[in-house]
Short mmCIF file of C-alpha atoms in Angstrom, two decimals:
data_model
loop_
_atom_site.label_atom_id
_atom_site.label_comp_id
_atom_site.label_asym_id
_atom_site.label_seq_id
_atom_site.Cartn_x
_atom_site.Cartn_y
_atom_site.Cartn_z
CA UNK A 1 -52.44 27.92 71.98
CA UNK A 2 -49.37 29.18 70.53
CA UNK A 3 -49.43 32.74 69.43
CA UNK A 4 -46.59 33.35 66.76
CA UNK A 5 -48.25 37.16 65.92
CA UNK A 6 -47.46 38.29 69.77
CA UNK A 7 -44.43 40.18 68.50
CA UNK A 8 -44.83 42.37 65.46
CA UNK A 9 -43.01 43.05 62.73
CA UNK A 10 -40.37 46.49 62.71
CA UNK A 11 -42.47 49.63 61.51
CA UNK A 12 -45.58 48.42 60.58
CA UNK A 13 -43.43 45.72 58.21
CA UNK A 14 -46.12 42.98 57.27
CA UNK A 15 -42.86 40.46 57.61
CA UNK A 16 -40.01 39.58 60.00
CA UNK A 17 -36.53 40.08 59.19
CA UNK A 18 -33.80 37.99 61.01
CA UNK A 19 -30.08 37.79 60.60
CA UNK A 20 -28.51 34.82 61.33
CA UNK A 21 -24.62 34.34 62.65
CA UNK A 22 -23.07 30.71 63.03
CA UNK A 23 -19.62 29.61 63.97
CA UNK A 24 -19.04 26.73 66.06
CA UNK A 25 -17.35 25.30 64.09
CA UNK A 26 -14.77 25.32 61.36
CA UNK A 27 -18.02 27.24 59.42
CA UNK A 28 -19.19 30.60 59.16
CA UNK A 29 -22.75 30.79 58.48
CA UNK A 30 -24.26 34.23 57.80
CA UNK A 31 -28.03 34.00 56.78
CA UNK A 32 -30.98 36.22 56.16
CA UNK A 33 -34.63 35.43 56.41
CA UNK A 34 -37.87 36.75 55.91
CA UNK A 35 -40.98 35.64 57.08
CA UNK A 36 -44.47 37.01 56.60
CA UNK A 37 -46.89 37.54 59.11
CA UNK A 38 -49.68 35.06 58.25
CA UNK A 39 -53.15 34.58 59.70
CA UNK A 40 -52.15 30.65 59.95
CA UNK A 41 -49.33 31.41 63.00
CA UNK A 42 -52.12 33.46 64.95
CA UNK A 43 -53.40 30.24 66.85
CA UNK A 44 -52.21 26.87 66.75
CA UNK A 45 -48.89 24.15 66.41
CA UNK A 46 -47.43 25.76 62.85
CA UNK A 47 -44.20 26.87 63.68
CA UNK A 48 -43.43 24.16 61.27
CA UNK A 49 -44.75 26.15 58.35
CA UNK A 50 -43.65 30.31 58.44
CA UNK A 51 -43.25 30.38 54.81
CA UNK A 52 -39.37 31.19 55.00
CA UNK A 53 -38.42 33.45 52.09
CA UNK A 54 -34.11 32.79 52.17
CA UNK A 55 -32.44 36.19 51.12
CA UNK A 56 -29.03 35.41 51.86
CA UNK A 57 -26.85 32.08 53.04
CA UNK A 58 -23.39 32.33 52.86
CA UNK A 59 -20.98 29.98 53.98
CA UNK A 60 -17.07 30.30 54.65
CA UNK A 61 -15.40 27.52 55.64
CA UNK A 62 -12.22 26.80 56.91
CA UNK A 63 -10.31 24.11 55.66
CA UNK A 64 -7.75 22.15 57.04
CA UNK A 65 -4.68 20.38 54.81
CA UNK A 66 -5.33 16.61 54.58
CA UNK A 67 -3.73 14.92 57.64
CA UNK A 68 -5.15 17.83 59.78
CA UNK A 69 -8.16 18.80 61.92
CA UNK A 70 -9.39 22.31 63.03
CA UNK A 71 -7.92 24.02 66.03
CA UNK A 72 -9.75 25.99 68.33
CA UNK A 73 -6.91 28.79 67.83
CA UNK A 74 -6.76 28.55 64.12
CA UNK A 75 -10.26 28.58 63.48
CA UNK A 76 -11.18 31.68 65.33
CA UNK A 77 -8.53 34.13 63.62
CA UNK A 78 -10.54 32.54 60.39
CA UNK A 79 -13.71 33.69 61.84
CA UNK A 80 -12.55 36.86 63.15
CA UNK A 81 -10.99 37.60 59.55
CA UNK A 82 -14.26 36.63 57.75
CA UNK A 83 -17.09 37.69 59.56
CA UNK A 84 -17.59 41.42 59.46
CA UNK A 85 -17.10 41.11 55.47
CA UNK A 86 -19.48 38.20 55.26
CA UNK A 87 -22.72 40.14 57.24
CA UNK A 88 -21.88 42.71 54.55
CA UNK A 89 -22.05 40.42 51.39
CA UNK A 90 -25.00 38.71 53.01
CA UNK A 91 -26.84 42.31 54.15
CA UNK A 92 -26.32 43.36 50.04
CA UNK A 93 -27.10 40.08 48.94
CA UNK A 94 -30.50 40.80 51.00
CA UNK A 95 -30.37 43.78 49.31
CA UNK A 96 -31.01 45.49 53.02
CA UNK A 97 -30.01 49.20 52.32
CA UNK A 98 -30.38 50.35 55.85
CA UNK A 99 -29.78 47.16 58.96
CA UNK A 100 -31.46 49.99 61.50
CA UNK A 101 -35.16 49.81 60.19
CA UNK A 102 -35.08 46.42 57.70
CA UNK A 103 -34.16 43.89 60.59
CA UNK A 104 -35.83 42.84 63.67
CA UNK A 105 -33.53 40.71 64.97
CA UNK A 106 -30.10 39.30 65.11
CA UNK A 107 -29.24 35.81 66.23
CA UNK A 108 -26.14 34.04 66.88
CA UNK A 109 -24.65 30.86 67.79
CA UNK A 110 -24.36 30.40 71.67
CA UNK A 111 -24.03 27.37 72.12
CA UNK A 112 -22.63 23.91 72.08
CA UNK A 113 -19.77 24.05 70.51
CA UNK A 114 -15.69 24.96 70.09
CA UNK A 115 -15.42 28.47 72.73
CA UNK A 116 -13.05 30.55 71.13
CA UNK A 117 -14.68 30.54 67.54
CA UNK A 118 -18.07 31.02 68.96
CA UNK A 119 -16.75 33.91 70.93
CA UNK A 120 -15.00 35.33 67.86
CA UNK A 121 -19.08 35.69 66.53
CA UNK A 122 -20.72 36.94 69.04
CA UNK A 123 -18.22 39.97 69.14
CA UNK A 124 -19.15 41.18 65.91
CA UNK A 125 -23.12 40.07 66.91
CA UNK A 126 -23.21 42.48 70.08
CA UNK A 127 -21.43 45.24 68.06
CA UNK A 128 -23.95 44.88 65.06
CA UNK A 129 -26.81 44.89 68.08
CA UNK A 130 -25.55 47.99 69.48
CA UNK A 131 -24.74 50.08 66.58
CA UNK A 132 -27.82 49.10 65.02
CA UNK A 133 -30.30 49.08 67.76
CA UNK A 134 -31.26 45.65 67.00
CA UNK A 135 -31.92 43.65 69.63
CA UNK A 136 -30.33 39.95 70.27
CA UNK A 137 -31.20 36.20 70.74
CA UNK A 138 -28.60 33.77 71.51
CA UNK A 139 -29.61 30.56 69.60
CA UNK A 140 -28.59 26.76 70.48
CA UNK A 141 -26.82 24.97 67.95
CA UNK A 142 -28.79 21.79 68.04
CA UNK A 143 -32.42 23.82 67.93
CA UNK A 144 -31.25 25.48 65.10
CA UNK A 145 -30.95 22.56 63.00
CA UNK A 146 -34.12 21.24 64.03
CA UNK A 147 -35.89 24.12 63.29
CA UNK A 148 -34.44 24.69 60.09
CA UNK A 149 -35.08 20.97 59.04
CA UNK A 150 -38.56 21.64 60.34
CA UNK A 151 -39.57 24.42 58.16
CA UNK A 152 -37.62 22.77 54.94
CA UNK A 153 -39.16 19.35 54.73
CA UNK A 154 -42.52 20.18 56.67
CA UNK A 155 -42.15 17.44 59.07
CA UNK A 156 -44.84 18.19 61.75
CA UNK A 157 -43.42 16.26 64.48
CA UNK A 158 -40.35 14.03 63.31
CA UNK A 159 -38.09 12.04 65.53
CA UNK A 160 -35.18 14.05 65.08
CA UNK A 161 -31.43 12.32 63.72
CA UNK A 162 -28.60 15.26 64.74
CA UNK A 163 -25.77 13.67 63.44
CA UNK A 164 -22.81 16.01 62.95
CA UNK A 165 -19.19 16.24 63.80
CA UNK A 166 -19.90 17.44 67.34
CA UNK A 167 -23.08 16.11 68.32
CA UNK A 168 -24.82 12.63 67.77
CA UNK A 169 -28.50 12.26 69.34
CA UNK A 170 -31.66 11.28 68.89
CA UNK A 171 -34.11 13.63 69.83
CA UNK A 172 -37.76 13.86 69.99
CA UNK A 173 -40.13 16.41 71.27
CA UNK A 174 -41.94 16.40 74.84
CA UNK A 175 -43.63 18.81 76.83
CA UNK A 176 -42.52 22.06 74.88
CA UNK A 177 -38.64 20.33 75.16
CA UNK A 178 -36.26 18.27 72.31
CA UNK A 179 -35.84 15.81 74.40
CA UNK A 180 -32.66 13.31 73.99
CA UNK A 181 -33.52 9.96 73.39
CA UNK A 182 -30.25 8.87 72.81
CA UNK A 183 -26.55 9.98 72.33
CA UNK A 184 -22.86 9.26 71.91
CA UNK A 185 -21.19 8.02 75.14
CA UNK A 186 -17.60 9.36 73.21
CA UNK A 187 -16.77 11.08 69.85
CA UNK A 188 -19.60 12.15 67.32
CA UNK A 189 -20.22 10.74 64.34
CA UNK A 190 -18.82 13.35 62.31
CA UNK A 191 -15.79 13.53 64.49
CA UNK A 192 -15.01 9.43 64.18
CA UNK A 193 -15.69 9.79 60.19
CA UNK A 194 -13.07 13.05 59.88
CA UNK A 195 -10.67 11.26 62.00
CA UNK A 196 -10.32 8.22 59.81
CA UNK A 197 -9.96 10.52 56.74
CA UNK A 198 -7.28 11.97 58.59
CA UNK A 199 -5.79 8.62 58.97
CA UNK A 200 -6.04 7.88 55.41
CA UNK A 201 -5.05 11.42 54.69
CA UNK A 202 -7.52 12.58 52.07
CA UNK A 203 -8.88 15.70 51.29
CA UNK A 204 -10.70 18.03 53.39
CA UNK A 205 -12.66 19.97 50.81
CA UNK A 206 -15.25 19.99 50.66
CA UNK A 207 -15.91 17.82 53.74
CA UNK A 208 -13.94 15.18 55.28
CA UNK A 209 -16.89 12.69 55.33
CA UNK A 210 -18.29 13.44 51.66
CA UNK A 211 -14.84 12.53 50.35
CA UNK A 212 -15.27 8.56 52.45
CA UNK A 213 -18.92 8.63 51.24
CA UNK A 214 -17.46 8.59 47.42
CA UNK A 215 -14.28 6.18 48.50
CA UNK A 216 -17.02 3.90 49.81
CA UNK A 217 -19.32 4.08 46.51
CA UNK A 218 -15.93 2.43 44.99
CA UNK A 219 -15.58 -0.51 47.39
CA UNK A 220 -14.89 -3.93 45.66
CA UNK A 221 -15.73 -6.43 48.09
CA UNK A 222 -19.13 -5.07 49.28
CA UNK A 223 -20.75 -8.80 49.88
CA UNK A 224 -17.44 -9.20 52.01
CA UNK A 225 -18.19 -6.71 54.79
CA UNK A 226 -15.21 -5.67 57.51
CA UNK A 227 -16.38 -6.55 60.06
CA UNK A 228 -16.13 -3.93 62.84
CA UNK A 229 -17.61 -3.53 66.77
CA UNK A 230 -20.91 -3.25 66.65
CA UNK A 231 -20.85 -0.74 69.95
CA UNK A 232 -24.86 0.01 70.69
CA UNK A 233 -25.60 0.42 73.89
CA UNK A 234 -29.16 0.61 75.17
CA UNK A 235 -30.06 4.05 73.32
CA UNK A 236 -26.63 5.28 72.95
CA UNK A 237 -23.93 4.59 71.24
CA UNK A 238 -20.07 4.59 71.34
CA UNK A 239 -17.70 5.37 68.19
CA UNK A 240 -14.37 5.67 70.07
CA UNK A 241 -13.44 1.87 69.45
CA UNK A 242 -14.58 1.56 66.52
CA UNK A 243 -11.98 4.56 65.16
CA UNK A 244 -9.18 2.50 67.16
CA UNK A 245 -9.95 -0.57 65.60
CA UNK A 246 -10.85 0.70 61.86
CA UNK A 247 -7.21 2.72 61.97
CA UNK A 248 -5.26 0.05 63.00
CA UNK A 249 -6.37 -1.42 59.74
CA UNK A 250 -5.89 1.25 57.54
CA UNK A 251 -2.23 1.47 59.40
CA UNK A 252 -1.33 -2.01 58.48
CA UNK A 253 -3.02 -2.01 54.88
CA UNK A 254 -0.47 1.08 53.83
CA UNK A 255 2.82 -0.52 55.83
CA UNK A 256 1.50 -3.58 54.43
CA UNK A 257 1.39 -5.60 57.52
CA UNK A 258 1.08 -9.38 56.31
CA UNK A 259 0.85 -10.42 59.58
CA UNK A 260 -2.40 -9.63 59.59
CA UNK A 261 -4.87 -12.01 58.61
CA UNK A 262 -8.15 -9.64 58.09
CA UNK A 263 -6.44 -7.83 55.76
CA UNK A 264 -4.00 -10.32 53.65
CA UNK A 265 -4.13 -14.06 52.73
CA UNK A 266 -2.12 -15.99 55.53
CA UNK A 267 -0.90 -18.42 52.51
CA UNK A 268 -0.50 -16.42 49.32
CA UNK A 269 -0.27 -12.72 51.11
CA UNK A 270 -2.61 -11.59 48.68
CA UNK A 271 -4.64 -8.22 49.63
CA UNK A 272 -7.78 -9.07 50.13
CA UNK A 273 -9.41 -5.88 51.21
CA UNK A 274 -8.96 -1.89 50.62
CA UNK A 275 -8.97 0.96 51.79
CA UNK A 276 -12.35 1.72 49.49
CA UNK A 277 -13.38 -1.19 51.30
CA UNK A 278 -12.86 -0.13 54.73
CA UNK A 279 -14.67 3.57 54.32
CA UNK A 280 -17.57 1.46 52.78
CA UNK A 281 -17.92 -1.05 56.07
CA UNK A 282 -17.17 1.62 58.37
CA UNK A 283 -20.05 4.18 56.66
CA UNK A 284 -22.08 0.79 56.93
CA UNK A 285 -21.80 -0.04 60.59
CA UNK A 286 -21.81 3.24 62.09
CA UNK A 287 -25.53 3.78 59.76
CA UNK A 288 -26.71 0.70 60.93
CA UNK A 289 -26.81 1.48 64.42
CA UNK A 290 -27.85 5.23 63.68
CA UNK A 291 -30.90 3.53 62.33
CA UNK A 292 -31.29 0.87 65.06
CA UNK A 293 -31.53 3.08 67.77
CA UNK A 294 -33.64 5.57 65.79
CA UNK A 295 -35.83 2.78 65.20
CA UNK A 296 -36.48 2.38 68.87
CA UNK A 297 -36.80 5.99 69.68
CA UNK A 298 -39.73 5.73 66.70
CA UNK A 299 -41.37 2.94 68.44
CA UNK A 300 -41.34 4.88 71.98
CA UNK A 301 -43.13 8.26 70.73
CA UNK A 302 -45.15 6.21 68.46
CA UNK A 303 -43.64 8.61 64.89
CA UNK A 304 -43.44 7.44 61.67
CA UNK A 305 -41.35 10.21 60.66
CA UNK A 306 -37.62 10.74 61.20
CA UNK A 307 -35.74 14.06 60.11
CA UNK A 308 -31.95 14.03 59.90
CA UNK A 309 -30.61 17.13 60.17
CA UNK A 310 -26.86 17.90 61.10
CA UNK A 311 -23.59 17.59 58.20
CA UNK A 312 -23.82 13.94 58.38
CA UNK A 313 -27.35 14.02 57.41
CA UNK A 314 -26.24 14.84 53.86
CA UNK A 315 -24.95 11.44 53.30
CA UNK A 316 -26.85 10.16 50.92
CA UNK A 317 -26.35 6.12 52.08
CA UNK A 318 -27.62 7.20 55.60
CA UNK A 319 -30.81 8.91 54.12
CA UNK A 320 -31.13 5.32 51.51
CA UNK A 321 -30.66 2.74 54.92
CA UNK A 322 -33.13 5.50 57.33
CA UNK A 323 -35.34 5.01 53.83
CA UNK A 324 -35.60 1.41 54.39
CA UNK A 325 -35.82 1.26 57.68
CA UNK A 326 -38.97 3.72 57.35
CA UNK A 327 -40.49 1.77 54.36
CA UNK A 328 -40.82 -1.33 57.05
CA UNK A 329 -42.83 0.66 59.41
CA UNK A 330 -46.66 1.77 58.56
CA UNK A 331 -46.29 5.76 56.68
CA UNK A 332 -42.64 5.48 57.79
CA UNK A 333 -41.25 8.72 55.66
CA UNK A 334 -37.46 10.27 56.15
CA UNK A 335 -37.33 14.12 55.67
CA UNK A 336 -33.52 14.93 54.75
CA UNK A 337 -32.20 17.77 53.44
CA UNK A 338 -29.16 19.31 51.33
CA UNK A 339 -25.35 20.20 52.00
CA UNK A 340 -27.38 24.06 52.01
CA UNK A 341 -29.43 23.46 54.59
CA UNK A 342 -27.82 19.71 56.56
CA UNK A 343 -24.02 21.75 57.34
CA UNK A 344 -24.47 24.49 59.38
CA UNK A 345 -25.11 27.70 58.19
CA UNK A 346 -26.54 31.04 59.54
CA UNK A 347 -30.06 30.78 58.15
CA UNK A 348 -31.20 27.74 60.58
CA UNK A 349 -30.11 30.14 63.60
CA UNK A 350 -32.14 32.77 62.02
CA UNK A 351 -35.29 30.46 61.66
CA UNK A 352 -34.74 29.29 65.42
CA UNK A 353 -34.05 32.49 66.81
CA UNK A 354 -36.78 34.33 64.55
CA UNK A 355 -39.22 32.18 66.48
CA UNK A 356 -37.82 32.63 69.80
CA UNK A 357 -38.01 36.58 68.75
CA UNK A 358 -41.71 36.14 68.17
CA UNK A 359 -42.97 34.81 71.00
CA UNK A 360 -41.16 37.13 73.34
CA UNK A 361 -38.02 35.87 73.64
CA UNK A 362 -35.45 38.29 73.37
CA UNK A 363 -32.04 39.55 75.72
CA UNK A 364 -32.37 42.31 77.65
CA UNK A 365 -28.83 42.89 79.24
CA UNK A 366 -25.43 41.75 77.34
CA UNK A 367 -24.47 39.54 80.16
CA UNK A 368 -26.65 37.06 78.88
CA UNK A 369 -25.06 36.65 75.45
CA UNK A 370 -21.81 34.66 77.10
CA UNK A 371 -21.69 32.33 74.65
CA UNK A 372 -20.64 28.37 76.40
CA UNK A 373 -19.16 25.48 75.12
CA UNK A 374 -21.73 22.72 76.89
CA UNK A 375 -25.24 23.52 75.96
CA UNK A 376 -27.71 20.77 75.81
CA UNK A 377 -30.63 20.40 73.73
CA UNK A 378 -33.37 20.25 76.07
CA UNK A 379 -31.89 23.08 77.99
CA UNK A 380 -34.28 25.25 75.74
CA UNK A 381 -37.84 25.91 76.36
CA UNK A 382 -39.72 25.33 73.03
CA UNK A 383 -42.49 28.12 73.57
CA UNK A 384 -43.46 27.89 70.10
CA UNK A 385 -44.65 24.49 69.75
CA UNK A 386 -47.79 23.02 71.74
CA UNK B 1 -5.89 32.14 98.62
CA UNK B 2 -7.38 34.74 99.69
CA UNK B 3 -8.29 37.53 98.11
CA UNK B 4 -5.79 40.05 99.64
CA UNK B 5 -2.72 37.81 98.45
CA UNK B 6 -4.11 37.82 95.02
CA UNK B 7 -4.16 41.67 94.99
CA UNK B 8 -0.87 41.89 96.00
CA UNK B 9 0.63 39.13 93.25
CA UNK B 10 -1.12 40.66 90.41
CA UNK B 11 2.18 42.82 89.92
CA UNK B 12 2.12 43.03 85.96
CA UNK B 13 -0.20 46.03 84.80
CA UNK B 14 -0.77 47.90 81.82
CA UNK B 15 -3.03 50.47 80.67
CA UNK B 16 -4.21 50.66 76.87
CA UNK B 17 -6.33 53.84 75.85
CA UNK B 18 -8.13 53.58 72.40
CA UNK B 19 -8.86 56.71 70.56
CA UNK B 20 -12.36 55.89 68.40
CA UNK B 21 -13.84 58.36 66.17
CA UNK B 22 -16.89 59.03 68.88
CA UNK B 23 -17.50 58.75 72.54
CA UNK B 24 -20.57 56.42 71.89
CA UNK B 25 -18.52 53.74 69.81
CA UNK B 26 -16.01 53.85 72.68
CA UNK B 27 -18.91 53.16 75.28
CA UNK B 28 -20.36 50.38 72.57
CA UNK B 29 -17.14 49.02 72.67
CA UNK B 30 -17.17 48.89 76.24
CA UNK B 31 -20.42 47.39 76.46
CA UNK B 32 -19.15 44.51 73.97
CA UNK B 33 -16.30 43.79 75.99
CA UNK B 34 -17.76 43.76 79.63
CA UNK B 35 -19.81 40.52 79.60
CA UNK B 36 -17.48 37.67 78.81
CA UNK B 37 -15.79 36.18 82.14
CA UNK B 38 -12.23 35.81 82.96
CA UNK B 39 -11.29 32.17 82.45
CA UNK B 40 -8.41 32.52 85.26
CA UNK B 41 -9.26 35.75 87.34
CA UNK B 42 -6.95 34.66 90.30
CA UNK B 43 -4.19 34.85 87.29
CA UNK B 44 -5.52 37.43 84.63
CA UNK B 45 -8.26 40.54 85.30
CA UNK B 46 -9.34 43.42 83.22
CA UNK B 47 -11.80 46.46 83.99
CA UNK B 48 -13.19 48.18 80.79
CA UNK B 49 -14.05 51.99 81.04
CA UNK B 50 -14.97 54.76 78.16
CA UNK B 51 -13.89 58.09 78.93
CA UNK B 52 -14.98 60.46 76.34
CA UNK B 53 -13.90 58.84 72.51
CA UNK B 54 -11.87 56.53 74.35
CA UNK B 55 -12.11 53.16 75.77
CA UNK B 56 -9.70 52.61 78.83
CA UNK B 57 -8.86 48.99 79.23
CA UNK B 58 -6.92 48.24 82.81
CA UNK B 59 -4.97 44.58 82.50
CA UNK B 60 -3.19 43.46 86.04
CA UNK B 61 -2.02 39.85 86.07
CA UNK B 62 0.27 37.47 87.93
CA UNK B 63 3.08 37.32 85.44
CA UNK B 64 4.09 39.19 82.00
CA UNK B 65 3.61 35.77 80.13
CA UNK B 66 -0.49 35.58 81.17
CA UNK B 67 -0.79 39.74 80.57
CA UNK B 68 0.75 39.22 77.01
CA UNK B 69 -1.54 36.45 76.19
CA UNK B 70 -4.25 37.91 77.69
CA UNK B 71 -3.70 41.58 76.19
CA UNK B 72 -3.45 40.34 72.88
CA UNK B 73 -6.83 37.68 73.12
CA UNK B 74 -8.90 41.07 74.07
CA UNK B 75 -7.22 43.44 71.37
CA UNK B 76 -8.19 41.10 68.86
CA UNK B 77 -11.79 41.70 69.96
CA UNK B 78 -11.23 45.30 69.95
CA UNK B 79 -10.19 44.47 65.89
CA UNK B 80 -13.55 42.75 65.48
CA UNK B 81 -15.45 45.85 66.95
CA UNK B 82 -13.46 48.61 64.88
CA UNK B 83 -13.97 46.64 61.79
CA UNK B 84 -17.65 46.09 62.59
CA UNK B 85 -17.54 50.13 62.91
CA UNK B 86 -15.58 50.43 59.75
CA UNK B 87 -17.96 48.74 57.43
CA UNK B 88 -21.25 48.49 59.16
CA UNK B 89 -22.07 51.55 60.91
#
């Protein structure tokens, strides 16, 4: 039996409170959440369903020129710039008057992801928790998502799609764990799709991989796929190649290379494919094996349900080839959400850590709030799920 | 290397004292600081005290180049906190 009503609510409240801080990234997430305390969270499996009022979730990102990627460095001073002004927007945007009495918790970001921005957070996080006398829960990345794509789309128990620009698994849950199915050997997905828009130096804003996703909506020669490695491996996968190969392509397409016959007419030198063509095949193979080795992680747990959560899970041709994957398989459903909710932001790490706050969860002494770079998925005990 | 010959090499000191506007946001500063680890302590270490209104941080390090990149990675922090005290408390 999970007990979601161990912890109560701040004076005598009738509903939680719970800020949320995320940067991991090149985002900063600052979210606010409220969730009532309801007779259906006394016994049984509904972390699921909390009723999640969303007061506040902001988003600053930091973007890059075209051509460029994020540096650890660089996107740190952006945090450290933005942060303490962003808890204040979101705290009036909550319309919270006075942080001391109105929230029950704070949770950050501890982990996986880029050290020095994460660390840039969790500064302003322990001062908030001290001045305040609010207490703390470090949150991981990955749970976050899940639990925010959980509580959105209602999926009771989903195979889980985190596709991002740091992280590509498969994930199900075991045994109050998310267990990984499946992963990248290499780069993410996220990271191989930003890369190549590097390559073809395109915009940035307001995500690398939206702007192939609309370059690939334009493709010509659809019925003439690239053809690309095709790099499953068991349940993983590996993107690394496929980024070597799919640039060397876009490099001789714009010194117009001749030479090469994939790309011009050996006879006429005609150009037979581009570059509109090349986001659409690469979009195309890297989905198709997202979906194959979903697939199998369906048929192992025996779900009909997959969830894609994570800043690649707002393509909308991934969610349209996980559709039709699902419509071949008895009740198959996908549960996907929006750019709000997919890219990270501070309100998922609020849901997670709200529900690690209620069933007891919470950091006693500061030396537990390092954050770390390597933090796996099923490092974290789910306590709230059955 | 033991630990004596580490003592000895860590040559390069300096002492910053911050004035804040009460002795329990220089002990909250403190506290904020403490917990994150050294990444290269056999190059670079720091000890954080509050006395009074002010936090006392103690750098020692192998070589001026690792205290000044060290020094100015923690006062950034300290910007973080004051600001946090500016428009939060």
């Amino acid at each position: 039996m999970v007990n979601l009503n161990g912890v109560k609510p701040k004076n005598g409240r009738n509903y939680y409170i719970a800020l949320g801080l995320e940067g991991s990234a090149n985002k900063l997430g600052i979210g606010v959440i409220k969730q009532p305390l309801l007779d259906s969270t006394l016994t049984g499996d509904n972390s699921h369903d909390c009723h999640t009022e969303i007061l506040a979730n902001i988003r600053d990102t930091y973007v890059t020129p075209p051509g460029e990627g994020f540096l650890p460095r660089d996107t740190a001073r952006h945090h450290k710039n933005w942060c303490v002004r962003l808890i204040k927007k979101a705290l009036a945007e909550a319309k919270i008057e006075n942080p001391s009495i109105d929230i029950d918790v704070i949770c950050f970001t501890q982990g996986p992801g880029m050290g020095a921005p994460l660390h840039s957070v969790v500064i302003a996080a322990r001062t908030c928790s001290l001045i305040w006398d609010v207490p703390l829960i470090g949150v991981n990345h990955c749970v976050g998502h899940i639990e925010m794509g959980r509580e959105i789309t209602k999926a009771v128990n989903p195979v889980v799609l985190y596709v991002s620009g740091g992280n590509t698994q498969v994930i199900a849950y075991s045994e109050n764990r998310y267990r990984i199915f499946g992963e990248t050997l290499d780069i993410a997905i996220g990271n191989c799709l930003d890369r190549f828009a590097r390559t073809l130096k395109i915009p940035n804003i307001p995500f690398p991989g939206y702007n192939i996703e609309q370059m690939a909506k334009k493709a010509q020669h659809k019925d003439n796929l690239v053809l690309l490695p095709y790099t499953v491996k068991g349940m993983d996968l590996s993107m690394s190649g496929i980024l070597a190969f799919i640039d060397g392509l876009a490099k001789d397409l714009f010194k117009k290379n001749k030479k090469n016959k994939f790309l011009f007419d050996s006879k006429t030198g005609e150009q037979l494919i581009t570059v509109e063509d090349l986001c659409f095949a690469l979009q195309e193979n890297l989905f198709a094996m997202l979906v194959e080795i979903t697939e199998r992680a369906m048929a192992h747990v025996n779900s009909n349900q997959v969830l894609i959560v994570g800043g690649v899970g707002s393509n909308l041709r991934l969610q349209e080839m996980m559709g039709q994957m699902c419509a071949d398989r008895a009740n198959g459903k996908v549960h996907a959400t929006d750019e709000r909710f997919c890219i990270d932001n501070g309100v998922m790490i609020a849901q997670a850590g709200l529900l690690q706050y209620r069933m007891g969860d919470v950091i006693t002494d500061l030396a537990d709030t390092v954050v770390t770079q390597k933090f796996r998925t099923d490092e974290v005990y789910v306590s709230w799920r059955e | 290397m033991s630990k004596r010959d580490n003592n000895m090499q860590m040559e390069h000191t300096l002492t910053l004292n911050i004035p804040f506007a009460t002795s329990k946001q220089a002990d909250i500063a403190c506290q904020v600081l403490r917990p994150d680890p050294i990444l290269r302590p056999q190059d670079f270490q720091v000890k954080y005290t509050s006395k009074g209104n002010e936090l006392v941080m103690e750098f020692q390090s192998i070589d001026d180049r690792v205290l000044r990149v060290g020094v100015s990675s923690v006062i950034d922090s300290v910007k973080t906190i004051i600001e946090t005290f500016d428009e939060l408390e």
